Coordinates of C-alpha atoms and ligand atoms in Angstrom, one line a residue:
X1 CA -24.6 22.8 -34.8
X2 CA -24.7 25.8 -37.2
X3 CA -23.0 29.2 -37.5
X4 CA -20.1 28.5 -35.2
X5 CA -16.9 30.6 -35.2
X6 CA -13.8 28.6 -34.6
X7 CA -10.4 29.9 -33.6
X8 CA -7.6 27.5 -34.5
X9 CA -4.1 28.0 -32.9
X10 CA -1.3 26.5 -35.0
X11 CA -1.0 25.9 -38.7
X12 CA 0.6 22.5 -38.8
X13 CA -1.0 19.4 -40.3
X14 CA -3.6 19.2 -37.6
X15 CA -4.6 22.9 -37.5
X16 CA -4.7 23.4 -41.3
X17 CA -6.7 20.2 -41.9
X18 CA -9.1 21.2 -39.1
X19 CA -9.5 24.6 -40.8
X20 CA -10.3 23.0 -44.2
X21 CA -12.8 20.5 -42.7
X22 CA -14.6 23.1 -40.5
X23 CA -14.7 25.6 -43.3
X24 CA -16.3 22.9 -45.5
X25 CA -18.9 22.4 -42.8
X26 CA -19.9 26.0 -43.1
X27 CA -18.2 27.3 -40.0
X28 CA -16.3 30.6 -39.8
X29 CA -12.6 29.7 -39.1
X30 CA -9.6 31.8 -38.2
X31 CA -6.2 30.2 -38.0
X32 CA -3.4 31.8 -36.0
X33 CA 0.3 30.8 -36.3
X34 CA 3.2 32.0 -34.3
X35 CA 5.8 31.7 -37.1
X36 CA 6.3 34.7 -39.4
X37 CA 6.7 32.4 -42.3
X38 CA 5.3 28.9 -42.7
X39 CA 8.1 26.3 -43.2
X40 CA 7.5 22.6 -42.6
X41 CA 9.4 21.0 -39.8
X42 CA 11.0 17.9 -41.2
X43 CA 11.5 16.7 -44.8
X44 CA 8.9 14.0 -45.2
X45 CA 6.0 12.1 -43.6
X46 CA 4.4 8.8 -44.4
X47 CA 0.7 9.2 -44.3
X48 CA -0.8 5.7 -43.7
X49 CA -4.1 4.8 -45.1
X50 CA -6.1 6.0 -42.1
X51 CA -4.7 9.5 -42.5
X52 CA -5.2 9.4 -46.3
X53 CA -8.9 8.4 -45.8
X54 CA -9.5 11.6 -43.8
X55 CA -7.9 13.6 -46.6
X56 CA -10.1 11.8 -49.1
X57 CA -13.2 12.6 -46.9
X58 CA -12.4 16.3 -47.2
X59 CA -11.9 16.2 -51.0
X60 CA -8.1 16.1 -51.0
X61 CA -7.7 12.5 -52.3
X62 CA -6.5 13.4 -55.8
X63 CA -4.2 16.0 -54.5
X64 CA -2.5 13.8 -52.0
X65 CA -2.2 11.0 -54.6
X66 CA -0.5 13.5 -57.0
X67 CA 2.2 14.5 -54.4
X68 CA 2.5 11.1 -52.8
X69 CA 5.2 8.4 -53.5
X70 CA 4.3 5.0 -55.0
X71 CA 5.2 2.7 -52.1
X72 CA 4.4 -0.9 -53.2
X73 CA 6.8 -2.8 -50.9
X74 CA 8.9 -2.4 -47.8
X75 CA 12.0 -4.4 -47.0
X76 CA 14.3 -4.7 -44.0
X77 CA 18.0 -5.3 -44.4
X78 CA 20.8 -5.9 -41.9
X79 CA 23.4 -3.2 -41.5
X80 CA 25.6 -5.3 -43.9
X81 CA 22.9 -5.3 -46.6
X82 CA 21.5 -8.8 -46.1
X83 CA 17.7 -8.8 -46.9
X84 CA 15.9 -9.9 -43.7
X85 CA 12.3 -9.5 -45.0
X86 CA 10.6 -8.2 -48.2
X87 CA 7.0 -7.3 -47.8
X88 CA 4.6 -6.6 -50.6
X89 CA 2.2 -3.9 -49.5
X90 CA -0.5 -4.6 -52.1
X91 CA -2.4 -7.1 -49.9
X92 CA -2.4 -4.4 -47.1
X93 CA -3.8 -1.8 -49.6
X94 CA -6.5 -4.3 -50.6
X95 CA -7.3 -5.1 -47.0
X96 CA -7.7 -1.5 -45.8
X97 CA -9.0 0.0 -49.0
X98 CA -6.5 2.8 -49.5
X99 CA -2.9 3.2 -50.5
X100 CA -0.5 5.0 -48.0
X101 CA 1.3 8.1 -49.3
X102 CA 4.7 9.1 -48.2
X103 CA 5.0 12.8 -49.1
X104 CA 7.5 15.7 -48.8
X105 CA 6.2 17.9 -45.9
X106 CA 6.6 21.1 -48.0
X107 CA 4.3 19.6 -50.6
X108 CA 1.7 18.5 -48.0
X109 CA 1.8 22.0 -46.4
X110 CA 1.4 23.7 -49.8
X111 CA -1.6 21.4 -50.6
X112 CA -3.3 22.1 -47.2
X113 CA -2.7 25.9 -47.5
X114 CA -4.2 25.9 -51.0
X115 CA -7.3 24.0 -49.8
X116 CA -7.9 26.3 -46.8
X117 CA -10.2 29.1 -48.2
X118 CA -9.0 31.7 -45.6
X119 CA -5.6 33.2 -44.9
X120 CA -3.4 32.0 -42.0
X121 CA -2.6 34.9 -39.6
X122 CA 1.1 34.6 -39.2
X123 CA 3.2 36.1 -36.5
X124 CA 0.5 35.5 -33.8
X125 CA 1.9 33.6 -30.8
X126 CA -1.0 32.6 -28.6
X127 CA -0.1 33.2 -24.9
X128 CA -3.4 32.7 -23.1
X129 CA -6.9 31.5 -23.4
X130 CA -10.0 32.5 -21.4
X131 CA -13.6 31.3 -21.4
X132 CA -16.4 33.7 -20.6
X133 CA -20.1 32.8 -21.0
X134 CA -20.6 31.1 -24.3
X135 CA -17.4 32.4 -25.9
X136 CA -13.6 31.7 -25.7
X137 CA -10.9 34.3 -26.3
X138 CA -7.3 33.8 -27.3
X139 CA -4.7 36.4 -26.5
X140 CA -1.6 36.8 -28.6
X141 CA 1.8 38.1 -27.7
X142 CA 1.3 41.1 -30.1
X143 CA -1.7 42.2 -28.2
X144 CA -4.3 40.9 -30.6
X145 CA -7.3 39.0 -29.3
X146 CA -9.6 36.5 -31.1
X147 CA -12.9 35.3 -29.8
X148 CA -15.0 32.4 -31.0
X149 CA -17.5 29.7 -30.0
X150 CA -14.7 27.2 -29.6
X151 CA -10.9 27.1 -29.8
X152 CA -8.8 24.3 -31.3
X153 CA -5.3 24.1 -29.7
X154 CA -3.3 22.5 -32.5
X155 CA -0.1 24.1 -31.2
X156 CA 2.2 21.0 -31.4
X157 CA 4.4 19.0 -29.1
X158 CA 5.4 22.1 -27.1
X159 CA 1.9 23.3 -26.8
X160 CA 1.3 26.4 -24.7
X161 CA -2.4 25.7 -24.3
X162 CA -2.0 22.1 -23.1
X163 CA -1.6 23.4 -19.5
X164 CA -5.0 25.3 -19.7
X165 CA -6.8 22.1 -20.8
X166 CA -5.0 19.7 -18.4
X167 CA -4.8 22.1 -15.5
X168 CA -1.2 21.0 -15.0
X169 CA 2.1 21.2 -16.9
X170 CA 3.0 18.2 -19.0
X171 CA 6.4 18.5 -20.8
X172 CA 7.5 16.3 -23.7
X173 CA 9.8 13.4 -22.7
X174 CA 12.9 12.7 -24.6
X175 CA 12.8 9.1 -25.9
X176 CA 16.6 8.6 -26.1
X177 CA 17.3 8.8 -29.8
X178 CA 18.2 11.4 -32.4
X179 CA 16.6 11.5 -35.9
X180 CA 18.2 13.0 -39.0
X181 CA 16.0 13.4 -42.1
X182 CA 16.0 15.0 -45.5
X183 CA 15.3 14.4 -49.2
X184 CA 17.5 13.1 -52.0
X185 CA 16.8 12.3 -55.7
X186 CA 15.6 8.7 -56.5
X187 CA 18.5 6.5 -57.4
X188 CA 18.3 2.7 -57.8
X189 CA 21.7 2.5 -56.2
X190 CA 20.1 3.6 -53.0
X191 CA 16.8 1.7 -53.1
X192 CA 14.3 0.5 -55.7
X193 CA 12.1 3.5 -56.4
X194 CA 8.8 1.8 -55.3
X195 CA 10.2 0.4 -52.0
X196 CA 10.6 1.6 -48.5
X197 CA 14.0 0.3 -47.5
X198 CA 15.0 0.1 -43.8
X199 CA 18.5 -1.0 -42.7
X200 CA 18.7 -2.0 -39.0
X201 CA 21.6 -2.8 -36.7
X202 CA 23.3 -1.7 -33.5
X203 CA 19.9 -0.2 -32.3
X204 CA 20.0 2.2 -35.2
X205 CA 18.2 2.6 -38.5
X206 CA 18.8 4.1 -41.9
X207 CA 15.7 4.4 -44.1
X208 CA 14.6 5.6 -47.5
X209 CA 11.1 5.8 -48.9
X210 CA 9.7 7.3 -52.1
X211 CA 7.8 10.6 -52.1
X212 CA 6.5 12.4 -55.2
X213 CA 8.7 14.5 -57.5
X214 CA 11.3 11.7 -58.1
X215 CA 12.7 12.0 -54.5
X216 CA 13.3 9.8 -51.6
X217 CA 12.6 10.8 -48.0
X218 CA 15.4 9.4 -45.9
X219 CA 16.0 9.2 -42.2
X220 CA 18.6 7.9 -39.8
X221 CA 18.1 7.2 -36.1
X222 CA 20.7 6.7 -33.4
X223 CA 20.2 6.3 -29.6
X224 CA 22.1 9.2 -27.9
X225 CA 21.9 10.9 -24.6
X226 CA 19.9 14.1 -24.5
X227 CA 21.5 17.5 -25.3
X228 CA 23.7 16.5 -28.3
X229 CA 23.8 18.8 -31.3
X230 CA 25.7 19.3 -34.4
X231 CA 25.9 22.3 -36.9
X232 CA 25.1 21.4 -40.5
X233 CA 28.8 21.2 -41.4
X234 CA 29.3 18.3 -39.0
X235 CA 26.2 16.3 -39.9
X236 CA 27.9 14.2 -42.6
X237 CA 30.9 13.3 -40.4
X238 CA 28.6 12.5 -37.5
X239 CA 26.6 10.1 -39.7
X240 CA 29.8 8.6 -41.2
X241 CA 30.9 7.8 -37.7
X242 CA 27.6 6.3 -36.5
X243 CA 27.1 4.2 -39.7
X244 CA 30.7 3.1 -40.2
X245 CA 30.8 -0.3 -41.9
X246 CA 27.2 -0.3 -43.0
X247 CA 26.2 -1.4 -46.5
X248 CA 27.2 0.6 -49.6
X249 CA 23.7 2.2 -50.2
X250 CA 23.8 3.7 -46.7
X251 CA 27.3 5.1 -47.3
X252 CA 26.1 6.5 -50.7
X253 CA 23.1 8.1 -49.0
X254 CA 25.4 9.8 -46.4
X255 CA 27.6 11.2 -49.2
X256 CA 24.6 12.2 -51.4
X257 CA 22.5 14.1 -48.7
X258 CA 22.7 17.9 -48.4
X259 CA 23.8 18.6 -44.8
X260 CA 22.3 22.2 -45.0
X261 CA 18.9 20.7 -45.8
X262 CA 19.1 17.8 -43.3
X263 CA 17.1 18.1 -40.1
X264 CA 18.5 16.8 -36.9
X265 CA 16.2 16.4 -33.9
X266 CA 15.8 14.7 -30.6
X267 CA 12.6 12.6 -30.5
X268 CA 10.2 13.2 -27.7
X269 CA 6.6 12.3 -27.0
X270 CA 3.7 13.4 -24.8
X271 CA 1.2 11.5 -22.7
X272 CA -1.0 9.7 -22.6
X273 CA -2.9 12.6 -21.2
X274 CA -6.1 12.2 -19.2
X275 CA -8.1 14.9 -21.0
X276 CA -8.3 16.4 -24.5
X277 CA -10.8 19.1 -23.8
X278 CA -11.8 21.7 -21.3
X279 CA -15.0 23.6 -21.8
X280 CA -14.8 25.2 -25.3
X281 CA -11.2 24.4 -25.9
X282 CA -10.0 21.2 -27.6
X283 CA -6.5 19.9 -27.9
X284 CA -5.8 18.4 -31.3
X285 CA -2.8 16.5 -32.8
X286 CA 0.6 16.7 -31.1
X287 CA -0.6 19.1 -28.5
X288 CA -2.5 16.2 -27.0
X289 CA -0.6 13.2 -28.1
X290 CA 2.8 13.8 -29.7
X291 CA 3.9 10.3 -30.7
X292 CA 7.3 8.7 -31.4
X293 CA 7.5 8.4 -35.2
X294 CA 8.3 4.7 -35.1
X295 CA 4.7 3.8 -36.2
X296 CA 4.4 6.7 -38.7
X297 CA 1.1 7.5 -36.9
X298 CA 1.5 11.0 -35.2
X299 CA 0.2 13.0 -38.2
X300 CA -2.4 10.4 -39.0
X301 CA -3.8 10.7 -35.5
X302 CA -4.0 14.5 -35.9
X303 CA -6.1 13.8 -39.1
X304 CA -8.3 11.3 -37.3
X305 CA -8.8 14.0 -34.5
X306 CA -10.0 16.4 -37.2
X307 CA -12.4 13.9 -38.6
X308 CA -14.1 13.2 -35.3
X309 CA -14.1 16.8 -34.0
X310 CA -15.8 17.9 -37.3
X311 CA -18.2 15.0 -37.0
X312 CA -19.5 15.8 -33.5
X313 CA -19.8 19.5 -34.2
X314 CA -21.8 18.8 -37.3
X315 CA -24.0 16.0 -36.0
X316 CA -24.9 17.0 -32.5
X317 CA -26.7 20.1 -31.2
X318 CA -26.7 20.1 -27.4
X319 CA -23.8 22.4 -27.0
X320 CA -20.2 23.0 -28.0
X321 CA -19.0 21.7 -24.7
X322 CA -21.0 18.5 -25.2
X323 CA -19.7 18.0 -28.8
X324 CA -16.1 18.4 -27.5
X325 CA -16.7 15.9 -24.7
X326 CA -17.9 13.4 -27.4
X327 CA -14.8 14.2 -29.4
X328 CA -12.6 13.5 -26.4
X329 CA -14.4 10.2 -25.7
X330 CA -13.9 9.1 -29.3
X331 CA -10.2 9.9 -29.3
X332 CA -8.6 9.5 -25.9
X333 CA -8.3 5.7 -25.8
X334 CA -7.3 5.5 -29.4
X335 CA -4.6 8.1 -29.2
X336 CA -3.3 6.9 -25.8
X337 CA -2.9 3.4 -27.2
X338 CA -1.0 4.7 -30.3
X339 CA 1.3 6.8 -28.1
X340 CA 2.1 3.8 -25.9
X341 CA 2.5 1.4 -28.9
X342 CA 4.8 3.8 -30.7
X343 CA 6.9 4.3 -27.6
X344 CA 7.2 0.6 -27.1
X345 CA 8.2 0.2 -30.7
X346 CA 10.8 2.9 -30.3
X347 CA 12.2 1.1 -27.3
X348 CA 12.4 -2.2 -29.2
X349 CA 14.1 -0.5 -32.3
X350 CA 16.5 1.5 -30.3
X351 CA 17.8 -1.1 -27.8
X352 CA 16.2 -0.1 -24.5
X353 CA 16.6 -3.8 -23.7
X354 CA 19.4 -5.0 -26.1
X355 CA 18.1 -8.6 -25.8
X356 CA 14.6 -7.6 -27.0
X357 CA 16.1 -5.7 -29.9
X358 CA 18.2 -8.8 -30.8
X359 CA 15.1 -10.9 -30.7
X360 CA 13.4 -8.3 -33.0
X361 CA 16.2 -8.6 -35.5
X362 CA 15.7 -12.4 -35.5
X363 CA 12.0 -12.0 -35.8
X364 CA 12.4 -9.8 -38.9
X365 CA 14.2 -12.7 -40.6
X366 CA 11.4 -15.2 -39.8
X367 CA 8.3 -13.2 -39.8
X368 CA 5.7 -13.9 -42.5
X369 CA 5.1 -10.7 -44.6
X370 CA 1.4 -11.1 -43.8
X371 CA 2.2 -10.7 -40.1
X372 CA 3.8 -7.4 -40.8
X373 CA 1.0 -6.1 -43.0
X374 CA -1.6 -7.6 -40.6
X375 CA -0.2 -5.5 -37.7
X376 CA -0.2 -2.3 -39.9
X377 CA -3.7 -3.1 -41.1
X378 CA -4.9 -3.5 -37.5
X379 CA -3.6 0.0 -36.6
X380 CA -5.3 1.5 -39.6
X381 CA -8.6 -0.3 -39.3
X382 CA -9.0 0.5 -35.6
X383 CA -9.3 4.2 -36.5
X384 CA -12.6 5.9 -37.2
X385 CA -12.7 5.3 -40.9
X386 CA -12.8 1.6 -41.7
Ligands
FAD401 P1 2.7 20.7 -35.6 O1 2.9 20.2 -37.0 O2 3.9 20.7 -34.7 O3 2.1 22.2 -35.7 C1 1.9 23.0 -34.6 C2 1.9 24.4 -35.2 O4 1.6 25.3 -34.1 C3 3.3 24.9 -35.6 O5 3.2 25.5 -36.9 C4 3.8 25.9 -34.6 O6 4.6 26.9 -35.1 C5 2.4 26.4 -34.1 N1 2.4 27.0 -32.7 C6 3.0 26.4 -31.7 N2 2.8 27.2 -30.6 C7 2.0 28.2 -31.0 C8 1.4 29.3 -30.3 N3 1.6 29.5 -29.0 N4 0.7 30.2 -31.0 C9 0.5 30.0 -32.3 N5 1.0 29.0 -33.0 C10 1.8 28.1 -32.3 N6 3.5 11.2 -38.4 C11 2.9 10.4 -39.4 O7 1.7 10.3 -39.4 N7 3.7 9.7 -40.2 C12 5.1 9.8 -40.2 O8 5.8 9.2 -41.0 C13 5.7 10.7 -39.3 N8 7.0 10.8 -39.2 C14 7.6 11.7 -38.3 C15 8.9 11.8 -38.3 C16 9.5 12.6 -37.3 C17 11.0 12.7 -37.3 C18 8.7 13.3 -36.4 C19 9.3 14.2 -35.4 C20 7.3 13.2 -36.4 C21 6.7 12.4 -37.4 N9 5.4 12.2 -37.5 C22 4.8 11.4 -38.4 C23 4.5 13.0 -36.5 C24 3.9 14.2 -37.2 O9 5.0 15.0 -37.7 C25 3.2 15.0 -36.2 O10 2.3 14.2 -35.5 C26 2.3 16.1 -36.9 O11 3.2 17.0 -37.6 C27 1.6 16.9 -35.8 O12 0.9 18.0 -36.4 P2 0.3 19.1 -35.5 O13 -0.5 20.0 -36.4 O14 -0.4 18.5 -34.3 O15 1.6 19.9 -34.9

């Protein structure tokens, strides 16, 4: 289809990438974001090869490589520092045809903003959407209205527009663990600079992976009841308590991190949902399928959504509604399966059934590295870009 005007709600990874892709396809795109100032939520993200391939497709390959970390291996260690498994990632890269890139979220956001030829309209919180004839209109809290041929609701895990598309309310579900994340400078005393290091024990994790700019993206996860919180000044003592007795690099990381710049959040997911579109409105990214981060696939799925949505708008010409239906058909099963798989993995990692988690620790010791890379390759290669 030609000469479409697209209204995008939300300037996260999904909304911005959609805006870049659809602008490149020759469509008129307007992006509306509720925040007054764009700040990334979270310190880092690991873009696996399926997500990177989408960025390559839209001409961002060199840019993502420039800001990405060189992750050649991953290794699991016990909480005491015993190496359980060391996995070279080069066979995976060869199998799937593209390196993964862990990146600082601020760098990724800056890269996407730079590549979007328009200007994001900040301070616009979308509160309603209405379809009329061959148009759709978004209404914002500040009274502004925006009309287009289609609307992309990329408004994240707490999406306002999800209810319009699903015709019912679906709230995110807390998945029973808290995640802390941030950035520290690379230091061999913490982890080899080209290696994603993950300490596991007591249903918790402490992890570090390289991102560009000589930094490590770290995270900790701990199963906790919902509703816990801690001000920045208590974050270090909280982590000291949860990770008491863990290996020296974990202790060093806790001392090294900047509590003021460490994010602390309860992990939730959404779905699987039974629809992704209604008429001229399409959910994209976390709005449709917020995913536990335990597979590192939530953002990658938003990128795959963009690829398929752009594909059907460009290659079909029956109607916008028809193209969106095709988008939904191409994405619903894939994203539902990733949401379920990531939730299942979160449960294994975080001790929903302690026996299963104990078995997983044993399995890590015995598993052939090719089994680990094979499972990652399968997730990557079952996406739209082989
Ligand atoms: P968001 O990034 O949430 O963007 C939504 C945007 O919409 C926001 O800017 C918001 O302000 C705006 N908005 C919301 N409501 C409105 C409104 N009413 N009007 C206007 N604007 C609005 N994924 C990976 O691929 N790899 C990883 O390693 C990874 N690690 C993760 C680690 C953690 C701890 C978490 C929580 C997630 C992780 N993810 C990862 C998932 C990934 O972060 C998300 O899937 C991705 O950011 C979703 O992008 P999005 O654009 O759909 O939503």
